[in-house]
PDB file of C-alpha atoms in Angstrom:
ATOM      1  CA  MET A 766      62.253  72.320   7.222  1.00 72.00           C
ATOM      2  CA  VAL A 767      60.768  74.860   5.172  1.00 79.00           C
ATOM      3  CA  GLN A 768      58.367  77.742   6.700  1.00 82.00           C
ATOM      4  CA  VAL A 769      55.177  77.873   3.922  1.00 86.00           C
ATOM      5  CA  ALA A 770      52.684  80.291   6.301  1.00 89.00           C
ATOM      6  CA  GLU A 771      53.059  83.001   8.066  1.00 93.00           C
ATOM      7  CA  VAL A 772      51.626  84.786  11.488  1.00 96.00           C
ATOM      8  CA  GLU A 773      49.531  87.273  10.507  1.00 96.00           C
ATOM      9  CA  GLU A 774      48.448  85.273   7.923  1.00 95.00           C
ATOM     10  CA  ALA A 775      47.211  82.448  10.360  1.00 95.00           C
ATOM     11  CA  ALA A 776      45.587  85.781  12.945  1.00 95.00           C
ATOM     12  CA  ARG A 777      43.769  86.681   9.325  1.00 95.00           C
ATOM     13  CA  LEU A 778      42.308  83.547   8.778  1.00 95.00           C
ATOM     14  CA  GLY A 779      41.245  83.070  12.737  1.00 95.00           C
ATOM     15  CA  ALA A 780      43.376  80.738  14.509  1.00 95.00           C
ATOM     16  CA  ASP A 781      43.546  80.611  18.049  1.00 93.00           C
ATOM     17  CA  ALA A 782      46.876  79.769  18.857  1.00 95.00           C
ATOM     18  CA  VAL A 783      50.138  78.445  15.421  1.00 95.00           C
ATOM     19  CA  VAL A 784      51.875  75.408  16.105  1.00 95.00           C
ATOM     20  CA  LEU A 785      55.416  74.916  14.720  1.00 95.00           C
ATOM     21  CA  PHE A 786      57.345  71.587  14.625  1.00 94.00           C
ATOM     22  CA  THR A 787      61.219  71.742  15.952  1.00 93.00           C
ATOM     23  CA  ALA A 788      62.864  69.391  14.888  1.00 88.00           C
ATOM     24  CA  LEU A 789      67.040  69.847  15.645  1.00 87.00           C
ATOM     25  CA  SER A 790      69.594  67.421  13.617  1.00 78.00           C
ATOM     26  CA  GLY A 791      72.261  68.272  11.010  1.00 77.00           C
ATOM     27  CA  GLY A 792      72.998  70.973   8.554  1.00 83.00           C
ATOM     28  CA  SER A 793      68.889  72.604   8.436  1.00 88.00           C
ATOM     29  CA  GLU A 794      69.997  72.673  12.541  1.00 91.00           C
ATOM     30  CA  PRO A 795      70.443  76.423  12.174  1.00 92.00           C
ATOM     31  CA  GLY A 796      67.939  77.205   9.645  1.00 92.00           C
ATOM     32  CA  MET A 797      65.562  75.644  12.163  1.00 94.00           C
ATOM     33  CA  ILE A 798      66.890  77.868  15.368  1.00 95.00           C
ATOM     34  CA  ARG A 799      65.769  81.485  12.974  1.00 95.00           C
ATOM     35  CA  THR A 800      62.356  80.250  11.692  1.00 95.00           C
ATOM     36  CA  LEU A 801      62.125  79.330  15.519  1.00 96.00           C
ATOM     37  CA  ALA A 802      63.235  82.634  16.936  1.00 96.00           C
ATOM     38  CA  GLY A 803      61.051  84.218  13.870  1.00 96.00           C
ATOM     39  CA  VAL A 804      57.840  82.528  14.573  1.00 96.00           C
ATOM     40  CA  GLY A 805      58.055  83.318  18.515  1.00 97.00           C
ATOM     41  CA  ARG A 806      59.397  87.291  17.671  1.00 96.00           C
ATOM     42  CA  GLU A 807      55.977  87.271  15.361  1.00 96.00           C
ATOM     43  CA  CYS A 808      53.754  84.977  17.378  1.00 96.00           C
ATOM     44  CA  ALA A 809      54.997  87.804  20.119  1.00 96.00           C
ATOM     45  CA  SER A 810      54.364  91.394  18.184  1.00 95.00           C
ATOM     46  CA  LEU A 811      50.390  89.743  16.843  1.00 95.00           C
ATOM     47  CA  GLY A 812      49.199  88.858  20.360  1.00 95.00           C
ATOM     48  CA  MET A 813      49.354  85.049  18.865  1.00 96.00           C
ATOM     49  CA  PRO A 814      49.736  81.612  21.173  1.00 97.00           C
ATOM     50  CA  LEU A 815      52.434  79.497  19.804  1.00 97.00           C
ATOM     51  CA  ILE A 816      53.058  75.993  20.707  1.00 97.00           C
ATOM     52  CA  ALA A 817      56.661  74.534  19.904  1.00 97.00           C
ATOM     53  CA  GLU A 818      56.580  70.858  19.399  1.00 96.00           C
ATOM     54  CA  ALA A 819      59.981  70.033  20.512  1.00 96.00           C
ATOM     55  CA  GLU A 820      60.008  66.532  19.050  1.00 93.00           C
ATOM     56  CA  PHE A 821      62.375  63.834  18.116  1.00 91.00           C
ATOM     57  CA  PRO A 822      63.299  64.403  13.839  1.00 88.00           C
ATOM     58  CA  THR A 823      60.622  61.295  13.435  1.00 80.00           C
ATOM     59  CA  THR A 824      57.890  60.038  15.131  1.00 70.00           C
ATOM     60  CA  TYR A 825      56.884  57.228  13.589  1.00 75.00           C
ATOM     61  CA  ALA A 826      59.690  54.329  15.639  1.00 80.00           C
ATOM     62  CA  SER A 827      59.587  53.592  19.146  1.00 83.00           C
ATOM     63  CA  VAL A 828      59.984  55.832  22.379  1.00 79.00           C
ATOM     64  CA  GLU A 829      63.105  53.568  22.946  1.00 83.00           C
ATOM     65  CA  GLU A 830      64.460  53.355  19.822  1.00 89.00           C
ATOM     66  CA  LEU A 831      64.587  57.097  19.247  1.00 89.00           C
ATOM     67  CA  THR A 832      65.899  57.842  23.039  1.00 87.00           C
ATOM     68  CA  GLU A 833      69.112  55.446  21.658  1.00 88.00           C
ATOM     69  CA  GLN A 834      69.410  57.007  18.148  1.00 90.00           C
ATOM     70  CA  TYR A 835      69.247  61.044  19.956  1.00 91.00           C
ATOM     71  CA  GLY A 836      69.891  60.654  23.449  1.00 92.00           C
ATOM     72  CA  PHE A 837      68.186  62.156  25.768  1.00 94.00           C
ATOM     73  CA  GLU A 838      69.733  66.129  25.882  1.00 95.00           C
ATOM     74  CA  TYR A 839      68.458  66.259  22.712  1.00 94.00           C
ATOM     75  CA  LEU A 840      64.800  66.883  23.945  1.00 95.00           C
ATOM     76  CA  GLN A 841      66.125  68.460  26.722  1.00 97.00           C
ATOM     77  CA  ARG A 842      68.133  70.848  24.541  1.00 96.00           C
ATOM     78  CA  ASN A 843      65.241  71.160  22.159  1.00 97.00           C
ATOM     79  CA  VAL A 844      62.762  71.805  24.893  1.00 98.00           C
ATOM     80  CA  ARG A 845      64.874  74.671  26.259  1.00 97.00           C
ATOM     81  CA  LEU A 846      65.449  75.871  22.856  1.00 96.00           C
ATOM     82  CA  CYS A 847      61.646  76.374  22.569  1.00 97.00           C
ATOM     83  CA  ALA A 848      60.882  77.966  25.989  1.00 97.00           C
ATOM     84  CA  GLU A 849      63.625  80.418  25.378  1.00 96.00           C
ATOM     85  CA  LEU A 850      62.740  81.217  21.925  1.00 96.00           C
ATOM     86  CA  GLY A 851      58.734  82.305  22.287  1.00 96.00           C
ATOM     87  CA  ALA A 852      56.810  78.601  22.761  1.00 97.00           C
ATOM     88  CA  ASP A 853      54.069  80.044  25.359  1.00 97.00           C
ATOM     89  CA  ILE A 854      53.237  76.055  25.178  1.00 97.00           C
ATOM     90  CA  VAL A 855      56.223  73.311  24.671  1.00 98.00           C
ATOM     91  CA  LYS A 856      54.994  69.804  23.343  1.00 97.00           C
ATOM     92  CA  THR A 857      57.289  67.243  23.936  1.00 96.00           C
ATOM     93  CA  ASN A 858      57.827  63.343  23.380  1.00 95.00           C
ATOM     94  CA  TRP A 859      57.944  60.672  25.992  1.00 94.00           C
ATOM     95  CA  PRO A 860      61.743  60.528  27.368  1.00 94.00           C
ATOM     96  CA  GLY A 861      61.319  56.437  28.541  1.00 92.00           C
ATOM     97  CA  ASP A 862      60.733  57.730  32.555  1.00 94.00           C
ATOM     98  CA  ALA A 863      58.923  59.877  34.341  1.00 96.00           C
ATOM     99  CA  ASP A 864      62.336  61.300  36.381  1.00 97.00           C
ATOM    100  CA  ALA A 865      63.426  62.039  32.634  1.00 97.00           C
ATOM    101  CA  PHE A 866      60.575  63.815  32.023  1.00 97.00           C
ATOM    102  CA  GLY A 867      60.056  66.130  34.670  1.00 98.00           C
ATOM    103  CA  ARG A 868      63.961  67.291  33.633  1.00 98.00           C
ATOM    104  CA  LEU A 869      62.182  68.567  30.448  1.00 98.00           C
ATOM    105  CA  VAL A 870      59.357  70.441  32.164  1.00 98.00           C
ATOM    106  CA  ASP A 871      62.530  71.533  34.635  1.00 98.00           C
ATOM    107  CA  ALA A 872      64.234  72.702  31.557  1.00 98.00           C
ATOM    108  CA  ALA A 873      60.940  74.542  29.872  1.00 97.00           C
ATOM    109  CA  ASN A 874      62.201  77.001  32.985  1.00 96.00           C
ATOM    110  CA  GLY A 875      58.451  77.289  33.925  1.00 96.00           C
ATOM    111  CA  VAL A 876      56.758  77.506  30.342  1.00 97.00           C
ATOM    112  CA  PRO A 877      53.909  75.320  30.231  1.00 97.00           C
ATOM    113  CA  VAL A 878      54.424  71.566  28.698  1.00 98.00           C
ATOM    114  CA  VAL A 879      52.292  69.081  27.382  1.00 97.00           C
ATOM    115  CA  LEU A 880      53.160  65.684  26.447  1.00 97.00           C
ATOM    116  CA  ALA A 881      53.291  64.293  22.515  1.00 94.00           C
ATOM    117  CA  ASP A 882      51.762  61.034  22.096  1.00 89.00           C
ATOM    118  CA  GLY A 883      54.075  59.102  19.495  1.00 84.00           C
ATOM    119  CA  SER A 884      53.866  55.982  18.133  1.00 86.00           C
ATOM    120  CA  ARG A 885      51.302  54.244  18.534  1.00 90.00           C
ATOM    121  CA  LEU A 886      50.171  52.675  22.006  1.00 92.00           C
ATOM    122  CA  LYS A 887      48.288  50.373  23.636  1.00 94.00           C
ATOM    123  CA  ASP A 888      45.334  51.910  25.671  1.00 95.00           C
ATOM    124  CA  HIS A 889      47.367  52.089  29.300  1.00 94.00           C
ATOM    125  CA  GLN A 890      50.424  52.782  27.792  1.00 95.00           C
ATOM    126  CA  LEU A 891      49.676  55.739  26.728  1.00 96.00           C
ATOM    127  CA  LEU A 892      47.188  56.830  29.491  1.00 97.00           C
ATOM    128  CA  GLY A 893      50.095  55.613  31.787  1.00 97.00           C
ATOM    129  CA  ARG A 894      52.330  57.708  30.254  1.00 96.00           C
ATOM    130  CA  MET A 895      49.927  60.519  30.658  1.00 97.00           C
ATOM    131  CA  GLU A 896      49.572  59.776  34.029  1.00 98.00           C
ATOM    132  CA  ALA A 897      53.276  59.690  35.023  1.00 98.00           C
ATOM    133  CA  ALA A 898      53.736  62.958  32.971  1.00 97.00           C
ATOM    134  CA  MET A 899      51.500  64.884  35.068  1.00 97.00           C
ATOM    135  CA  ALA A 900      52.859  63.842  37.879  1.00 97.00           C
ATOM    136  CA  ALA A 901      55.926  65.466  37.163  1.00 97.00           C
ATOM    137  CA  GLY A 902      54.306  68.639  35.849  1.00 97.00           C
ATOM    138  CA  ALA A 903      52.709  68.624  32.398  1.00 97.00           C
ATOM    139  CA  ILE A 904      49.739  70.690  32.375  1.00 97.00           C
ATOM    140  CA  GLY A 905      48.120  68.030  29.653  1.00 96.00           C
ATOM    141  CA  CYS A 906      48.725  66.398  26.201  1.00 95.00           C
ATOM    142  CA  SER A 907      48.467  66.594  22.380  1.00 94.00           C
ATOM    143  CA  VAL A 908      47.037  63.981  21.032  1.00 93.00           C
ATOM    144  CA  GLY A 909      46.647  62.505  17.219  1.00 91.00           C
ATOM    145  CA  ARG A 910      46.341  58.893  15.985  1.00 91.00           C
ATOM    146  CA  ASN A 911      46.405  57.359  19.489  1.00 93.00           C
ATOM    147  CA  ILE A 912      42.894  59.028  18.952  1.00 94.00           C
ATOM    148  CA  PHE A 913      41.870  58.685  15.144  1.00 92.00           C
ATOM    149  CA  MET A 914      43.183  55.119  15.027  1.00 92.00           C
ATOM    150  CA  HIS A 915      41.656  54.167  17.715  1.00 93.00           C
ATOM    151  CA  ALA A 916      38.709  51.612  18.038  1.00 92.00           C
ATOM    152  CA  SER A 917      36.971  53.951  20.334  1.00 92.00           C
ATOM    153  CA  PRO A 918      38.126  57.467  19.753  1.00 93.00           C
ATOM    154  CA  GLU A 919      35.484  58.937  21.938  1.00 93.00           C
ATOM    155  CA  ALA A 920      36.506  56.580  24.897  1.00 94.00           C
ATOM    156  CA  ILE A 921      39.818  57.278  24.817  1.00 94.00           C
ATOM    157  CA  THR A 922      40.004  60.552  24.554  1.00 94.00           C
ATOM    158  CA  ARG A 923      37.569  60.577  27.573  1.00 95.00           C
ATOM    159  CA  ALA A 924      40.299  58.069  29.719  1.00 96.00           C
ATOM    160  CA  LEU A 925      42.940  60.877  29.016  1.00 96.00           C
ATOM    161  CA  SER A 926      40.173  63.622  30.451  1.00 95.00           C
ATOM    162  CA  ARG A 927      40.056  62.310  33.221  1.00 96.00           C
ATOM    163  CA  VAL A 928      43.586  60.742  33.750  1.00 96.00           C
ATOM    164  CA  ILE A 929      44.148  64.429  33.536  1.00 96.00           C
ATOM    165  CA  ARG A 930      41.886  66.616  34.718  1.00 95.00           C
ATOM    166  CA  GLU A 931      40.037  64.665  37.591  1.00 94.00           C
ATOM    167  CA  ARG A 932      43.731  62.861  38.016  1.00 94.00           C
ATOM    168  CA  TRP A 933      42.143  59.255  38.121  1.00 95.00           C
ATOM    169  CA  THR A 934      44.873  56.886  37.453  1.00 96.00           C
ATOM    170  CA  ALA A 935      45.423  54.825  34.830  1.00 96.00           C
ATOM    171  CA  ASP A 936      44.178  51.590  35.486  1.00 94.00           C
ATOM    172  CA  LYS A 937      41.005  53.112  36.397  1.00 94.00           C
ATOM    173  CA  ALA A 938      40.724  55.515  33.478  1.00 94.00           C
ATOM    174  CA  ALA A 939      41.688  52.232  31.020  1.00 91.00           C
ATOM    175  CA  THR A 940      38.396  50.385  32.119  1.00 86.00           C
ATOM    176  CA  GLY A 941      36.186  52.931  30.476  1.00 70.00           C
ATOM    177  CA  ALA A 942      38.560  52.930  27.006  1.00 71.00           C
ATOM    178  CA  ARG A 943      37.664  49.445  26.140  1.00 68.00           C
ATOM    179  CA  GLY A 944      34.416  49.596  24.858  1.00 54.00           C
ATOM    180  CA  ARG A 945      33.345  49.134  21.425  1.00 48.00           C
ATOM    181  CA  ALA A 946      33.329  52.736  18.918  1.00 47.00           C
ATOM    182  CA  GLY A 947      29.687  54.356  19.475  1.00 46.00           C
ATOM    183  CA  PRO A 948      27.861  56.782  16.861  1.00 42.00           C
ATOM    184  CA  GLY A 949      30.044  59.059  14.655  1.00 44.00           C
ATOM    185  CA  SER A 950      33.370  58.057  17.374  1.00 46.00           C
ATOM    186  CA  GLY A 951      35.107  58.271  13.576  1.00 46.00           C
ATOM    187  CA  ARG A 952      34.696  61.904  13.454  1.00 52.00           C
ATOM    188  CA  MET A 953      37.218  62.508  16.531  1.00 48.00           C
ATOM    189  CA  ARG A 954      40.739  63.112  14.832  1.00 58.00           C
ATOM    190  CA  ALA A 955      42.833  64.817  18.016  1.00 59.00           C
ATOM    191  CA  ALA A 956      42.488  65.999  21.549  1.00 67.00           C
ATOM    192  CA  PHE A 957      44.500  69.195  23.062  1.00 72.00           C
ATOM    193  CA  MET A 958      43.403  68.931  26.343  1.00 67.00           C
ATOM    194  CA  THR A 959      44.848  70.322  29.867  1.00 70.00           C
ATOM    195  CA  GLY A 960      44.810  70.075  33.566  1.00 64.00           C
ATOM    196  CA  VAL A 961      44.406  74.247  34.273  1.00 57.00           C
ATOM    197  CA  ASP A 962      43.003  77.137  32.706  1.00 54.00           C
ATOM    198  CA  ALA A 963      43.700  79.690  31.000  1.00 49.00           C
ATOM    199  CA  ALA A 964      44.958  82.627  33.160  1.00 48.00           C
ATOM    200  CA  GLU A 965      47.540  80.209  35.038  1.00 53.00           C
ATOM    201  CA  VAL A 966      48.994  79.143  31.689  1.00 49.00           C
ATOM    202  CA  ARG A 967      49.214  82.970  31.207  1.00 48.00           C
ATOM    203  CA  GLU A 968      50.866  83.711  34.796  1.00 53.00           C
ATOM    204  CA  SER A 969      52.736  80.805  33.944  1.00 49.00           C
ATOM    205  CA  ARG A 970      54.191  82.013  30.992  1.00 46.00           C
ATOM    206  CA  ARG A 971      55.028  85.513  32.763  1.00 48.00           C
ATOM    207  CA  SER A 972      56.830  84.514  35.940  1.00 51.00           C
ATOM    208  CA  ARG A 973      59.310  82.314  34.416  1.00 43.00           C
ATOM    209  CA  PRO A 974      59.936  80.892  37.958  1.00 42.00           C
ATOM    210  CA  GLY A 975      63.371  78.691  37.879  1.00 41.00           C
ATOM    211  CA  SER A 976      61.508  75.167  38.181  1.00 38.00           C
ATOM    212  CA  GLY A 977      58.060  74.272  35.516  1.00 40.00           C
ATOM    213  CA  ARG A 978      57.245  71.712  37.986  1.00 42.00           C
ATOM    214  CA  ARG A 979      53.996  71.988  40.360  1.00 39.00           C
ATOM    215  CA  ASP A 980      53.015  69.657  43.375  1.00 43.00           C
ATOM    216  CA  PRO A 981      51.047  66.860  41.595  1.00 37.00           C
ATOM    217  CA  SER A 982      48.503  67.023  44.497  1.00 39.00           C
ATOM    218  CA  ALA A 983      47.782  70.551  44.562  1.00 41.00           C
ATOM    219  CA  SER A 984      44.152  70.780  42.839  1.00 36.00           C
ATOM    220  CA  ARG A 985      43.563  73.135  39.944  1.00 33.00           C
ATOM    221  CA  PRO A 986      41.299  74.133  37.710  1.00 32.00           C
ATOM    222  CA  ALA A 987      39.594  72.155  34.407  1.00 33.00           C
ATOM    223  CA  ALA A 988      40.294  72.941  31.420  1.00 34.00           C
ATOM    224  CA  SER A 989      39.852  69.942  27.780  1.00 34.00           C
ATOM    225  CA  VAL A 990      40.701  71.985  24.707  1.00 36.00           C
ATOM    226  CA  ALA A 991      40.238  71.036  20.911  1.00 38.00           C
ATOM    227  CA  PRO A 992      39.960  72.649  17.311  1.00 36.00           C
ATOM    228  CA  THR A 993      36.492  74.073  16.174  1.00 33.00           C
ATOM    229  CA  PRO A 994      35.062  71.621  14.072  1.00 35.00           C
ATOM    230  CA  GLY A 995      35.715  73.009  10.252  1.00 33.00           C
ATOM    231  CA  ARG A 996      38.949  74.173  11.208  1.00 31.00           C
ATOM    232  CA  SER A 997      42.639  72.658  10.904  1.00 30.00           C
ATOM    233  CA  SER A 998      44.285  70.768  13.488  1.00 32.00           C
ATOM    234  CA  THR A 999      46.664  74.470  13.782  1.00 31.00           C
ATOM    235  CA  ALA A1000      43.935  76.301  14.667  1.00 29.00           C
ATOM    236  CA  ILE A1001      43.940  75.124  18.563  1.00 32.00           C
ATOM    237  CA  PRO A1002      42.359  77.485  21.195  1.00 32.00           C
ATOM    238  CA  GLY A1003      44.732  78.941  24.088  1.00 35.00           C
ATOM    239  CA  PRO A1004      46.106  81.570  26.022  1.00 37.00           C
ATOM    240  CA  ARG A1005      46.043  85.103  24.342  1.00 34.00           C
ATOM    241  CA  ARG A1006      49.537  86.718  25.475  1.00 37.00           C
ATOM    242  CA  ARG A1007      50.147  89.340  27.731  1.00 32.00           C
ATOM    243  CA  GLY A1008      48.586  92.924  26.177  1.00 32.00           C
ATOM    244  CA  SER A1009      46.915  91.182  23.186  1.00 32.00           C
ATOM    245  CA  SER A1010      43.573  92.811  21.883  1.00 29.00           C
ATOM    246  CA  VAL A1011      41.928  89.826  20.715  1.00 29.00           C
ATOM    247  CA  THR A1012      40.005  87.772  23.604  1.00 27.00           C
ATOM    248  CA  SER A1013      40.177  83.763  23.229  1.00 32.00           C
ATOM    249  CA  ARG A1014      37.350  82.026  23.523  1.00 30.00           C
ATOM    250  CA  TRP A1015      38.988  79.457  25.650  1.00 34.00           C
ATOM    251  CA  GLU A1016      39.209  82.116  28.318  1.00 33.00           C
ATOM    252  CA  SER A1017      35.483  82.378  28.630  1.00 31.00           C
ATOM    253  CA  SER A1018      35.120  78.842  28.786  1.00 32.00           C
ATOM    254  CA  SER A1019      37.796  77.298  29.690  1.00 35.00           C
ATOM    255  CA  ARG A1020      36.959  75.762  33.444  1.00 32.00           C
ATOM    256  CA  SER A1021      33.628  74.132  32.010  1.00 35.00           C
ATOM    257  CA  ALA A1022      34.757  73.345  28.078  1.00 39.00           C
ATOM    258  CA  PRO A1023      34.068  70.303  27.104  1.00 39.00           C
ATOM    259  CA  VAL A1024      36.109  67.577  24.854  1.00 40.00           C
ATOM    260  CA  ARG A1025      34.751  68.072  21.242  1.00 38.00           C
ATOM    261  CA  SER A1026      35.110  66.277  18.468  1.00 38.00           C
ATOM    262  CA  PHE A1027      36.018  67.686  14.588  1.00 37.00           C
ATOM    263  CA  PRO A1028      36.251  65.694  11.065  1.00 40.00           C
ATOM    264  CA  ARG A1029      38.847  63.829   9.541  1.00 38.00           C
ATOM    265  CA  GLY A1030      40.574  66.000   6.623  1.00 37.00           C
TER     266      GLY A1030
END
C-alpha cells in the first residue's frame, strides 16, 4: 500500500478526519504498520481524528470466506494494532457472530468500534448484524455499498439509524426499509453514524478502560454523521483530539444531527 497524501494536507483542505485502510498480510505488512504508526503520530500532532479500518485485505467476498481464509485472529490483531497506534475510531468487519465481535471490541481496549458493511447483504442480514454489534459494544456503523446499491438508499439509512440510535430490533427496522426509492434517494452514497456523542467518544479515547464493552441497555445520546455534501467520503465529521485548537461541527450538532446524503462522485 502506498500513502498518497499527508495528514497536514487533509487538515489544510478542511477535512474533519482522516481514514486509513489497514491491511496486514504478506511482505507489505511491516510497511503497513509503519504507515499506520506514522499517520497516528501526525494525527496526534495536528489534532486530527483518525479512523483506522482494521479489515480483511479485501471486502469483495463473503464474511464466511474471508474468515476461513484469514481467521478471526487476523481481525483481532488488526483491531489491536490500530487501537494501539493512534486510532480514535476503529472500523472492522463482522467476524461471524456477536460473541466474536465482542472480542474485537475488547481488543480495541476502549477505543470506539464501528461495524463495516462489507459485501452486499440483504436488508435483514445487514440490520441483524448491526443490532448484534451494538449489543456487543459497537458505537455505530460505516456503510457504503449496502446504501448506494440499495433500491431505496434513504430507507435503508433510516433503518440503520433506528437500530443504532433508537435501538430498534432488526425485524422492526427492516419493515421500513422495503419501500421503493423515493425522490432524490439515488444521491445517498454512504453513511457513518454512531449512537454516542462526540464528547463520549473523546472521553473513551482518553480513559482507555480495560474493556471497550458497554452495557447494551444503557441510555446513550444519539449522533448520526455523514460526510458533508461536496466533500470526499474521507472527510467525515468526528471528535477532535484533546488539546486541538480546531472545533468540530459534530461537537455543536451531535445530539440533533440528521442523516445526510451527499452526491455520488
